[in-house]
Tab-separated table of C-alpha atoms and ligand atoms in Angstrom:
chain	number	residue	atom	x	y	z
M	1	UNK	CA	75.892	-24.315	-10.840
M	2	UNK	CA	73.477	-21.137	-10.791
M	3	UNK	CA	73.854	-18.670	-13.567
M	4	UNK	CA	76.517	-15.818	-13.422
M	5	UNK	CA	75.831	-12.619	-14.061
M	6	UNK	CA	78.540	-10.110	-13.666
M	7	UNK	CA	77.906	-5.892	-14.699
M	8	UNK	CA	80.843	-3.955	-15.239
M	9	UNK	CA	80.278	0.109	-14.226
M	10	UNK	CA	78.475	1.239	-11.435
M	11	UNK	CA	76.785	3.934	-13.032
M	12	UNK	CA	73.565	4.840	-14.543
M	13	UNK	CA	73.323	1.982	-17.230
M	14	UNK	CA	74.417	-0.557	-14.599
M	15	UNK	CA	73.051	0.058	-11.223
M	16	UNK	CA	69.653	0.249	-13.143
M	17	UNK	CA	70.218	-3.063	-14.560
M	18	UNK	CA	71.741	-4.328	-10.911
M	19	UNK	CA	68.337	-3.331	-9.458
M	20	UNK	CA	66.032	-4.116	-11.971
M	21	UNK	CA	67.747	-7.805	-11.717
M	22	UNK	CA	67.193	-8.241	-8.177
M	23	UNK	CA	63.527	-7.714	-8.426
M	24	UNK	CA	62.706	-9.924	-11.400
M	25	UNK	CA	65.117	-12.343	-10.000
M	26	UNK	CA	64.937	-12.355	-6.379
M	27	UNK	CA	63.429	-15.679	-5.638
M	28	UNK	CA	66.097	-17.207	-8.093
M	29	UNK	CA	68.940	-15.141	-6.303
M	30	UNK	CA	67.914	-15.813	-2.957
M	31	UNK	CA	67.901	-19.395	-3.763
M	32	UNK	CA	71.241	-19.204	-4.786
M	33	UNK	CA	70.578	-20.057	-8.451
M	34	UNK	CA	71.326	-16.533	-9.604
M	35	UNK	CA	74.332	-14.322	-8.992
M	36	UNK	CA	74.776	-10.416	-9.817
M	37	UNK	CA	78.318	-9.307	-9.267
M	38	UNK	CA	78.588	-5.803	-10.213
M	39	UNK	CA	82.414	-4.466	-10.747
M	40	UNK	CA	82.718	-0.998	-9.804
M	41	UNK	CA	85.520	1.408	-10.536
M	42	UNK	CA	84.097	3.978	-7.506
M	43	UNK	CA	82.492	3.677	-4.430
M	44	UNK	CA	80.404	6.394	-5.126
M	45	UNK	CA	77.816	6.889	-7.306
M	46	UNK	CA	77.510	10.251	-8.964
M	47	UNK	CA	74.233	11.954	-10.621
M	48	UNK	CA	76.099	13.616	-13.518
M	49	UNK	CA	73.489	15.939	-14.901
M	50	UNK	CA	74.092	17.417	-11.624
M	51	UNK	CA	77.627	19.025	-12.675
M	52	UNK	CA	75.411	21.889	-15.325
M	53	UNK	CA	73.454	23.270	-11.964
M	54	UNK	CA	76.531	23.027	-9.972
M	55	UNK	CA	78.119	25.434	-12.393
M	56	UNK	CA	75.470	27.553	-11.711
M	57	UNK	CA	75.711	27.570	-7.935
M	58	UNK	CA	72.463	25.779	-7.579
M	59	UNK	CA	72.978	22.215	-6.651
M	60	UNK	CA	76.172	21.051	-4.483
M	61	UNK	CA	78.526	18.232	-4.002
M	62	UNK	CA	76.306	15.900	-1.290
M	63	UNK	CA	73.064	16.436	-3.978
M	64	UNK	CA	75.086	14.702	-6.361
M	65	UNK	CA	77.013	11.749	-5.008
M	66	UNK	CA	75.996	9.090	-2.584
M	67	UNK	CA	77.694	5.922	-1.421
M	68	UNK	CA	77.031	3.384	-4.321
M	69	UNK	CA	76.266	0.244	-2.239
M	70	UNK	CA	73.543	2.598	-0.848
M	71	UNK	CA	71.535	2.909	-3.366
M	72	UNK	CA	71.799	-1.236	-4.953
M	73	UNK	CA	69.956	-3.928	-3.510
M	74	UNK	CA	71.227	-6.005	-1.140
M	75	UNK	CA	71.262	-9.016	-3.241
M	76	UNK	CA	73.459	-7.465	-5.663
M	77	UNK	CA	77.417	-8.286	-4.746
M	78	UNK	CA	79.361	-5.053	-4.870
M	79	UNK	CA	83.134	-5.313	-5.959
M	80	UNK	CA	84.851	-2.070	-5.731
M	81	UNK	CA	87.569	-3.264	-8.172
M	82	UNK	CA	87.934	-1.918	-11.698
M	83	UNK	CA	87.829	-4.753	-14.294
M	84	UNK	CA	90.610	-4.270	-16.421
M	85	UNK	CA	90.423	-6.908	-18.851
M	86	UNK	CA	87.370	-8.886	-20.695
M	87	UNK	CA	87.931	-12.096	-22.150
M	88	UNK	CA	84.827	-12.618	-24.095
M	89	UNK	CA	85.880	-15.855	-25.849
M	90	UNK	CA	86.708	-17.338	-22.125
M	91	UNK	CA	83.453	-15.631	-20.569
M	92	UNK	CA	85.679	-14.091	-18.191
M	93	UNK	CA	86.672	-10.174	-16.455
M	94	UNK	CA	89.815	-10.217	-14.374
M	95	UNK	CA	89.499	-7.185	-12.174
M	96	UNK	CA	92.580	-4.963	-10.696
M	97	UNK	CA	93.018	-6.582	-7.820
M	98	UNK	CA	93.533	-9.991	-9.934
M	99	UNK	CA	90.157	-11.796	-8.960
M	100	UNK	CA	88.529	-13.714	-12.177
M	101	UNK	CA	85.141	-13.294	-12.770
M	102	UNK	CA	83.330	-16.001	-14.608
M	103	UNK	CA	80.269	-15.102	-16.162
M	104	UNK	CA	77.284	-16.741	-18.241
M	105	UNK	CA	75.639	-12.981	-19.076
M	106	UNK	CA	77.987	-10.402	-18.667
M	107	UNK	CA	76.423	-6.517	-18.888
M	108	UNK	CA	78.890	-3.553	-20.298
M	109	UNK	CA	78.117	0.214	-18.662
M	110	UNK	CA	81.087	1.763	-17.881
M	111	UNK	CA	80.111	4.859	-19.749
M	112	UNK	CA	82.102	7.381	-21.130
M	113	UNK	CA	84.801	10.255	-20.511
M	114	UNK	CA	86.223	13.449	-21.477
M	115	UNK	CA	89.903	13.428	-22.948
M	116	UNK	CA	90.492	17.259	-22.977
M	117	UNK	CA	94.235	16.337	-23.462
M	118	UNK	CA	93.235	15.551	-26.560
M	119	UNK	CA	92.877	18.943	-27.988
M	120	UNK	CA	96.204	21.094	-27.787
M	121	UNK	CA	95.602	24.265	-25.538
M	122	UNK	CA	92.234	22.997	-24.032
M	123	UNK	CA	92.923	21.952	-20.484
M	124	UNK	CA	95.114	24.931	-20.357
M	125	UNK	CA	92.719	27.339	-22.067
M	126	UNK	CA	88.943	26.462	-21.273
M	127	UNK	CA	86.310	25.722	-18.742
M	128	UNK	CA	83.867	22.812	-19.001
M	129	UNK	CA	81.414	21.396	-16.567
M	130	UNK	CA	81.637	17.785	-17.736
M	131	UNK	CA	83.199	16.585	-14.273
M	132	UNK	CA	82.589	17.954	-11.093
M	133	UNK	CA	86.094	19.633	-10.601
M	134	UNK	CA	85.710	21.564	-14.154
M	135	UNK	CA	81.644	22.684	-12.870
M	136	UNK	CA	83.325	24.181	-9.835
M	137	UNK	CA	85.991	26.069	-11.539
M	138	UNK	CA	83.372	27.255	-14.223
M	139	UNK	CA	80.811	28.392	-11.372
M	140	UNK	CA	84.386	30.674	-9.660
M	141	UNK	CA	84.747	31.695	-13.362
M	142	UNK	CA	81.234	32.609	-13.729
M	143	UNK	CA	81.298	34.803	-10.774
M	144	UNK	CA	84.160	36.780	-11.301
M	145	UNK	CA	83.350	37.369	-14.749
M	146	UNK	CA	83.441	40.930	-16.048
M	147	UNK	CA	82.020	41.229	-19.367
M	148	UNK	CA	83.622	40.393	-22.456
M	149	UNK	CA	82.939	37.062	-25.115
M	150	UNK	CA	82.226	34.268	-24.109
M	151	UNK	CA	82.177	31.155	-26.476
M	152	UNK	CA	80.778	27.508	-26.226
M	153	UNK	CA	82.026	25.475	-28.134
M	154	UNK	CA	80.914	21.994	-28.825
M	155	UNK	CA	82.606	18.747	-30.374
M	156	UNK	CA	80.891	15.696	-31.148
M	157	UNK	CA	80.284	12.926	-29.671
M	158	UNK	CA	79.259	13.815	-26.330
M	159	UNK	CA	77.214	12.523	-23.954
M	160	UNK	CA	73.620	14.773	-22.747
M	161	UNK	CA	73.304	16.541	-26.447
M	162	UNK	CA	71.028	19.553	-25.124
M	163	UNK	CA	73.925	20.690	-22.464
M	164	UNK	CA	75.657	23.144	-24.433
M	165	UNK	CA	72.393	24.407	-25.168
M	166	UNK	CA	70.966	24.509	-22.423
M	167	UNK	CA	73.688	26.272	-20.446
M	168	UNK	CA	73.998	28.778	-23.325
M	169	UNK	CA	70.645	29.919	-22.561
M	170	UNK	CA	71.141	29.994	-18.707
M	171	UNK	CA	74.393	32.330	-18.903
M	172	UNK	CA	72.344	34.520	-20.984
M	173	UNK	CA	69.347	34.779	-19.004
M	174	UNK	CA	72.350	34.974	-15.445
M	175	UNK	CA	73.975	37.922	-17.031
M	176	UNK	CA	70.902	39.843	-19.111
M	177	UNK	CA	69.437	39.988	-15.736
M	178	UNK	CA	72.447	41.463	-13.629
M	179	UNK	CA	74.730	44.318	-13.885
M	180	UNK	CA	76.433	42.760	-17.106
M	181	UNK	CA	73.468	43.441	-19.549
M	182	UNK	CA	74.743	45.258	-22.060
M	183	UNK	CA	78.635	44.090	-21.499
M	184	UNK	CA	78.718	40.903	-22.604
M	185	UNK	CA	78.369	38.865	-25.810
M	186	UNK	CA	77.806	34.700	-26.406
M	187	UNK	CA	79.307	32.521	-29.526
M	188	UNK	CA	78.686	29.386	-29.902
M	189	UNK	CA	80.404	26.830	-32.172
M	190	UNK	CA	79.335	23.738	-33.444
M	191	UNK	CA	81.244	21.070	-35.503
M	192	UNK	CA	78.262	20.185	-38.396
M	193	UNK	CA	76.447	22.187	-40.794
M	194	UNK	CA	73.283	22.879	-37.985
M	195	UNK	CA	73.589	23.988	-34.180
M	196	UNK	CA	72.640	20.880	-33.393
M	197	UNK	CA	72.903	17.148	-34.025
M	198	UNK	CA	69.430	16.414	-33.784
M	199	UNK	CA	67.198	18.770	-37.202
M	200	UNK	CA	64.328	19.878	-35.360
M	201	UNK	CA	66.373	20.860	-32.184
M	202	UNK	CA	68.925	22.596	-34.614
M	203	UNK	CA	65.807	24.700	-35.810
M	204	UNK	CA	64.148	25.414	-32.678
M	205	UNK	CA	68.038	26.596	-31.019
M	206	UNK	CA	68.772	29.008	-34.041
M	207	UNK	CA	65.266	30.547	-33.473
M	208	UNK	CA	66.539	30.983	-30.063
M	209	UNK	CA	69.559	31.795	-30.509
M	210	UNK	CA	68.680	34.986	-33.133
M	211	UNK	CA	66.319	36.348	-30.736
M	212	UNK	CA	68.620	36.366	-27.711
M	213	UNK	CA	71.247	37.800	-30.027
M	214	UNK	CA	73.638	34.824	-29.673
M	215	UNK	CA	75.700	34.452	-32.272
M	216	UNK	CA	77.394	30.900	-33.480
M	217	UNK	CA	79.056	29.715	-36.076
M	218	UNK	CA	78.550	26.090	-37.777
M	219	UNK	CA	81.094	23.406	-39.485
M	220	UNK	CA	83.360	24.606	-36.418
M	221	UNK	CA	85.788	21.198	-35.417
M	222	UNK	CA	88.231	22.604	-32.987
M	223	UNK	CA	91.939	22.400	-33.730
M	224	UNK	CA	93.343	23.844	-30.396
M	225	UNK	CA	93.154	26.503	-28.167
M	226	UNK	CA	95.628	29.394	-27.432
M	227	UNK	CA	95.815	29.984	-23.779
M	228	UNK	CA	97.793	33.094	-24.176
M	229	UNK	CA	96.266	35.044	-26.799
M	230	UNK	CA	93.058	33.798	-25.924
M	231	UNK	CA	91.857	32.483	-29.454
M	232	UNK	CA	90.130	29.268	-30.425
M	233	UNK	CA	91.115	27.687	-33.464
M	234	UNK	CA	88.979	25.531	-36.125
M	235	UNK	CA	90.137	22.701	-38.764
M	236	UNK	CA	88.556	24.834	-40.762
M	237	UNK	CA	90.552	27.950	-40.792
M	238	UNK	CA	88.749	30.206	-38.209
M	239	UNK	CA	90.412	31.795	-34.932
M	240	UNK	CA	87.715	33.623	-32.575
M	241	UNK	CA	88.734	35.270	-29.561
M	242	UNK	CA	87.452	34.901	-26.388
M	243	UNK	CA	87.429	36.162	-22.908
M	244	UNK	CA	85.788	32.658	-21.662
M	245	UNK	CA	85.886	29.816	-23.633
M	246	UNK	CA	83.433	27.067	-22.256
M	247	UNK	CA	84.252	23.706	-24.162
M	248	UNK	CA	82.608	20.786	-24.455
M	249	UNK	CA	85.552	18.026	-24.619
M	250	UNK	CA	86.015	15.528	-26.685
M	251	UNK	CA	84.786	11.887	-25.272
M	252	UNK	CA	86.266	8.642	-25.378
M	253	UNK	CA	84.672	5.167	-23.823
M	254	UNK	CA	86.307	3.525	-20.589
M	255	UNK	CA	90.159	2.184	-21.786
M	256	UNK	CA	88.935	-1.012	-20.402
M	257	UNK	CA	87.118	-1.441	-24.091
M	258	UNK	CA	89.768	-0.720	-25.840
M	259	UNK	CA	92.084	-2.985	-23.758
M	260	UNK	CA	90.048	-6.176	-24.484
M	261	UNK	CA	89.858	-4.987	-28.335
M	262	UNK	CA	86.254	-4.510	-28.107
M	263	UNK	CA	85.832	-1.332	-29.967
M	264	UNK	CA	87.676	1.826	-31.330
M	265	UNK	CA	87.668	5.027	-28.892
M	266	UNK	CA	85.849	2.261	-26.221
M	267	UNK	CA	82.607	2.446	-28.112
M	268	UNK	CA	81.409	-0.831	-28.559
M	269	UNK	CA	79.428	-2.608	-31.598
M	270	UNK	CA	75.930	-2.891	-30.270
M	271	UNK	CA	73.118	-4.646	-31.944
M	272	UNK	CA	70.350	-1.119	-31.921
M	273	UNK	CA	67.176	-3.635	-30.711
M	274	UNK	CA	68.571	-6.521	-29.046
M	275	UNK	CA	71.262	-4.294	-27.020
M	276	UNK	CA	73.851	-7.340	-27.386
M	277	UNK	CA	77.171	-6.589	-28.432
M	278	UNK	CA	76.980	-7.688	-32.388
M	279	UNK	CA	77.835	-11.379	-32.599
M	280	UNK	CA	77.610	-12.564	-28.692
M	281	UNK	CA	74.280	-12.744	-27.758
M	282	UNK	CA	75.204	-13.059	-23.784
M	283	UNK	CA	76.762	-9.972	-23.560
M	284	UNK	CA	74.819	-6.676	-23.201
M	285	UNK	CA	75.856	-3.342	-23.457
M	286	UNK	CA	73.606	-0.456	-21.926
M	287	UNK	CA	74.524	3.636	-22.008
M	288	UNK	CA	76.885	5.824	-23.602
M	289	UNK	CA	80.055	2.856	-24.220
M	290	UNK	CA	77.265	1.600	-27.088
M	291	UNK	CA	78.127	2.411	-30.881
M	292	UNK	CA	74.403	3.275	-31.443
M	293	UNK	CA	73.796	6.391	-33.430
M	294	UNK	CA	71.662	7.811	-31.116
M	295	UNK	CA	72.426	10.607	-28.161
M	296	UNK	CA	74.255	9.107	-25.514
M	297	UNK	CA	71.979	10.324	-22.172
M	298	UNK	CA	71.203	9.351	-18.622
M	299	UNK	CA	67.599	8.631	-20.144
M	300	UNK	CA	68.983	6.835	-23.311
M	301	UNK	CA	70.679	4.808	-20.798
M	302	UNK	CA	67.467	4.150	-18.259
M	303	UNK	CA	65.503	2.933	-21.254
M	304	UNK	CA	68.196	0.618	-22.420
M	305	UNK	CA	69.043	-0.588	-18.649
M	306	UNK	CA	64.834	-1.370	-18.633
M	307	UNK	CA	65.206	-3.150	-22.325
M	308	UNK	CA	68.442	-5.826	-21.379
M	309	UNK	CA	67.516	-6.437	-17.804
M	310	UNK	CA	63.799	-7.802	-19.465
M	311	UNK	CA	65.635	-9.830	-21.751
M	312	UNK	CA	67.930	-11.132	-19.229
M	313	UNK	CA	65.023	-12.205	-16.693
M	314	UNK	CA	63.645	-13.926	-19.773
M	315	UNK	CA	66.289	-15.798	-20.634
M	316	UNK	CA	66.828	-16.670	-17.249
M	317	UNK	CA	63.505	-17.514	-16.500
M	318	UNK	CA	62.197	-18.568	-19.907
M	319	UNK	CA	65.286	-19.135	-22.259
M	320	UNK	CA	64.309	-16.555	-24.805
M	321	UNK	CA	64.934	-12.913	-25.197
M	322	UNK	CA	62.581	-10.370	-23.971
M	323	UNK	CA	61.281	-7.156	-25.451
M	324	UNK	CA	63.638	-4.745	-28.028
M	325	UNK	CA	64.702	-1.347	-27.895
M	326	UNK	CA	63.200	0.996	-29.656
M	327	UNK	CA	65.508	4.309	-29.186
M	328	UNK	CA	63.474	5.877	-26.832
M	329	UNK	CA	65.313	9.163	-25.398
M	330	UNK	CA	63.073	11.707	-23.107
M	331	UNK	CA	65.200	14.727	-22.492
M	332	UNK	CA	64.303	17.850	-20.665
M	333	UNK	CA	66.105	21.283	-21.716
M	334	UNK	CA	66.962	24.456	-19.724
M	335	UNK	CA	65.781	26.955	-21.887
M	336	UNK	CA	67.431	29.989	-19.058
M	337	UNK	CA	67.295	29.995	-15.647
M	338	UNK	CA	63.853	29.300	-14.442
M	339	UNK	CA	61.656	27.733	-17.816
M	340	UNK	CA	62.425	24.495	-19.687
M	341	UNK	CA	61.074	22.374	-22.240
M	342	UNK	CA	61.565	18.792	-23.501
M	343	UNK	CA	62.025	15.985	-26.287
M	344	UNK	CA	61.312	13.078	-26.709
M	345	UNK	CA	62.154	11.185	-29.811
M	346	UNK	CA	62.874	6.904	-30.796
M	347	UNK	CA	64.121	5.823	-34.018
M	348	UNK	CA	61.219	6.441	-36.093
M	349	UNK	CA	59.646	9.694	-34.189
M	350	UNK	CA	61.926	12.836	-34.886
M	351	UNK	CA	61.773	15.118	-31.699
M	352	UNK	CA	59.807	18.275	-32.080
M	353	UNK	CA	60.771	21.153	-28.484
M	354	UNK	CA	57.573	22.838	-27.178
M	355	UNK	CA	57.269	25.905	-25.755
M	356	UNK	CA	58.978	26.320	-22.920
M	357	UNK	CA	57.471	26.997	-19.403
M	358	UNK	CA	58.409	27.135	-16.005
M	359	UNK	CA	56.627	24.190	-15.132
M	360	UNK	CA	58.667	22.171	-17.293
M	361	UNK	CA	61.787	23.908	-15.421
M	362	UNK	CA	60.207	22.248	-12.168
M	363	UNK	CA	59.840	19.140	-13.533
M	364	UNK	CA	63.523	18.660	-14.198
M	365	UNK	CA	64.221	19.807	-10.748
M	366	UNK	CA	62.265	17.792	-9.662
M	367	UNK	CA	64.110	14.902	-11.286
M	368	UNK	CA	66.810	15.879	-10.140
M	369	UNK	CA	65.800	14.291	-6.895
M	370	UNK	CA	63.756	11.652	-8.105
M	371	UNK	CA	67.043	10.192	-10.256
M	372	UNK	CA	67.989	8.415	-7.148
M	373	UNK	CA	64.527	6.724	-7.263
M	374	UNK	CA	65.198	6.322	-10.369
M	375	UNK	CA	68.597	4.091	-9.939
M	376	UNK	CA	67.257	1.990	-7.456
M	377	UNK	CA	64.435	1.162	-10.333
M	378	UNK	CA	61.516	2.435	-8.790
M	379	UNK	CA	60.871	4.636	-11.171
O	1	FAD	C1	77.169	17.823	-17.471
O	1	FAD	C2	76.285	16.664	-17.832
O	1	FAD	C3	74.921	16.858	-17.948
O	1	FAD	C4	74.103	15.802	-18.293
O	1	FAD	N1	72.753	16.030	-18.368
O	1	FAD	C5	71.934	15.018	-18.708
O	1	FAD	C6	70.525	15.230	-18.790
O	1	FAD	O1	70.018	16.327	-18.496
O	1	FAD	N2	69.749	14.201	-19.176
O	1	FAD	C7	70.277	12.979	-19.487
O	1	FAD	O2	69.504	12.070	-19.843
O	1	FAD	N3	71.615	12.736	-19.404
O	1	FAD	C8	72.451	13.712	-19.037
O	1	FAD	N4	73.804	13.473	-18.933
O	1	FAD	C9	74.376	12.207	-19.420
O	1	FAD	C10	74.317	11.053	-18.420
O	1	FAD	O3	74.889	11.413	-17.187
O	1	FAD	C11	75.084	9.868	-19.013
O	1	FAD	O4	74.650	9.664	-20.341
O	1	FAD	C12	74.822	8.599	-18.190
O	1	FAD	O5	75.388	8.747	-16.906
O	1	FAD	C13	75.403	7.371	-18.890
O	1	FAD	O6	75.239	6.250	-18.089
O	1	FAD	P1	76.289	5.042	-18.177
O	1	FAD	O7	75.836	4.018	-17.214
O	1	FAD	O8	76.496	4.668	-19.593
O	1	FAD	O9	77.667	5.685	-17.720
O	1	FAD	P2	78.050	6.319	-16.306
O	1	FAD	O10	76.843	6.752	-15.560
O	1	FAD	O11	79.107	7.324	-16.615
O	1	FAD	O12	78.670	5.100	-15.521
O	1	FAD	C14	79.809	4.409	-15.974
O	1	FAD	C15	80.449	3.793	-14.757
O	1	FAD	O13	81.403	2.828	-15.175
O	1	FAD	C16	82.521	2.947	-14.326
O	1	FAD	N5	83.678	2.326	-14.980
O	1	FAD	C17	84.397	2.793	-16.019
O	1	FAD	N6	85.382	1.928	-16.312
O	1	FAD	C18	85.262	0.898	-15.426
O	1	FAD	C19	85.989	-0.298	-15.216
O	1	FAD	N7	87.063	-0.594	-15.947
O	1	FAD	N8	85.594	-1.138	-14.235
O	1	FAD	C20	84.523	-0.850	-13.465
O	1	FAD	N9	83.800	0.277	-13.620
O	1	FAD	C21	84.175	1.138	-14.598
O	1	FAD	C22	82.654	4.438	-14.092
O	1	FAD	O14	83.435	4.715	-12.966
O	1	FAD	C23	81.200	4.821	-13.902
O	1	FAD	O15	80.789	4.687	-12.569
O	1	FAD	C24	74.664	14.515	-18.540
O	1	FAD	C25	76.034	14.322	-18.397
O	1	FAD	C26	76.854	15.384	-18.036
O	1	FAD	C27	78.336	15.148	-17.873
């Protein structure tokens, strides 16, 4: 019998991985002595970074989502059937639909999610634009806003770091430039001592942030949110008032780790080099459903999807593991509406901004696009 390989989540982490397989592996698979079975909980495939600009008005729905079996290779088998168990001591997922799934290397991405419900007041009281239904009632709230506060606030962890930030900075360079200069203030709110996880980007965003005039407040955890007197509460004892509040929910990983008792809040213990999950060295685990202190990102994820699909060709083709990961993250950052820098960081290199430019801006347009390029692993 061939080997079995079977990815759970049809996102970033494992359509990379999907593709990257079928081109290291293609002569094995077409033989027959490889198989990729990918479980997906969607047909669709959706670029999430997408959701900040379409808060903004500036990307839309078809930009953002395509059919997933477009964009896999063909060798790759497509189940559109949620896996809702893992039996890792039987090498096993049984899917929704009741079909078992044997596997020899089995590959975890199914990502993470926001659990607004989990803050009292929050659905009811704030915008977000961490799905696409919360970035299009943030873009209506946007536009009919009339001056007033308007507060970001930020709980940790959550997956793309820099998008508070970064949409901070674009509602104040939106609204300094229109008829609402002058009539409206920003607060934002984070839940450690800094601005920001991340030092240096903490230093570089409180630079910013005094010479915009934004004002924020730090050691901020938020207790709940009163939809009627419009106030945001903190563990801490603080109650700011707002006229929007823009929150960044909290995040949980896919129930389906929590059902097979792989890991508290669905984030699962992950070796930070190999990318196995600690103590079974056949299963991988790419993207934000990893334990790994690091930020959980589309690019965190690429870089991890590049680091187990190597090691899985090699043990496929070679029998031993292929390269490690070395926390490589490349982000780019909205600094407003039309310049943007970038970090770049690993485990040993701190990240250090630049100064931003509008060149920079185009480049993350520009990626915008390119990301489905980038899912099919051609980039
Ligand atoms: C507003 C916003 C802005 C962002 N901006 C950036 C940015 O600028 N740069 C950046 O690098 N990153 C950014 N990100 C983060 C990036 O999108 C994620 O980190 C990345 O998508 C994680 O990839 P993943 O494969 O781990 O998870 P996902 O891409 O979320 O994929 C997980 C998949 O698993 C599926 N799944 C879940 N449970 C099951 C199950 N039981 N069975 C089968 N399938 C299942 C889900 O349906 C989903 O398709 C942003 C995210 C948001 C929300």
């Amino acid at each position: 019998m061939g080997k079995r390989i079977v990815i759970i989540g049809g996102g970033t982490g494992g359509t990379i991985v999907a593709n990257l397989l079928a081109q290291g592996l293609r002569t094995e698979m077409r033989r027959g002595d490889v198989t990729v079975n990918m479980l997906s909980a969607s047909d669709k495939h959706v670029y999430q970074p997408g959701f900040m600009y379409v808060a903004f008005g500036r990307m839309q729905d078809d930009e953002i989502i395509r059919d997933q079996r477009s964009i896999l290779d063909s060798l790759v088998n497509l189940y559109v059937d949620p896996a809702v168990k893992i039996d890792i001591e039987g090498q096993t997922v049984t899917a929704k639909s009741g079909r078992s799934f044997p596997y020899d290397y089995l590959v975890i991405a199914t990502g993470s999610r926001i659990v607004p419900e989990e803050i009292p007041g929050l659905k009811e009281g704030a915008h977000w634009f961490y799905d696409l239904q919360g970035a299009k009632k943030l873009r209506k709230a946007l536009k009919e806003f009339e001056g007033g506060r308007i507060v970001i606030a930020v709980g940790v962890p959550h997956k793309c770091p820099v998008a508070p930030l970064e949409v901070t900075f674009m509602i104040d360079d939106l609204f300094s430039n229109s008829h609402l200069k002058g009539k409206y203030e920003l607060f934002y709110t984070y839940p450690i001592a800094r601005v920001h996880a991340l030092e240096p980007v903490a230093h570089w965003a409180v630079k910013a942030f005094e010479r915009r005039g934004i004002q924020y407040e730090t050691f901020f955890n938020i207790e709940k949110v009163d939809p009627e007197k419009k106030q945001l509460h903190s563990e801490e004892g603080s109650v700011i008032d707002y006229d929007l509040l823009i929150a960044i929910p909290p995040h949980k990983g896919a129930p389906l780790i929590e059902d097979s008792g792989l890991g508290a809040d669905g984030w699962i213990p992950t070796d930070k080099h190999t990318l196995t999950m600690k103590g079974k060295e056949n299963v991988f685990v790419v993207g934000d459903t990893t334990n790994i202190p690091i930020s959980k990102a589309g690019s965190t994820t690429h870089f991890e999807a590049d680091t187990a699909a190597e090691s899985l060709i090699c043990l496929i083709k070679e029998g031993c593991p292929g390269r490690r990961y070395d926390g490589k993250v490349f982000c780019f950052v909205e600094t407003g509406m039309d310049k943007g820098t970038y970090v770049w960081f690993n485990y040993n290199t701190p990240p250090n901004p630049g100064e931003p430019s509008q060149m920079i801006h185009w480049f993350k347009l520009a990626y915008n696009r390119l990301y489905w390029l980038s899912a099919r692993g051609i980039l």
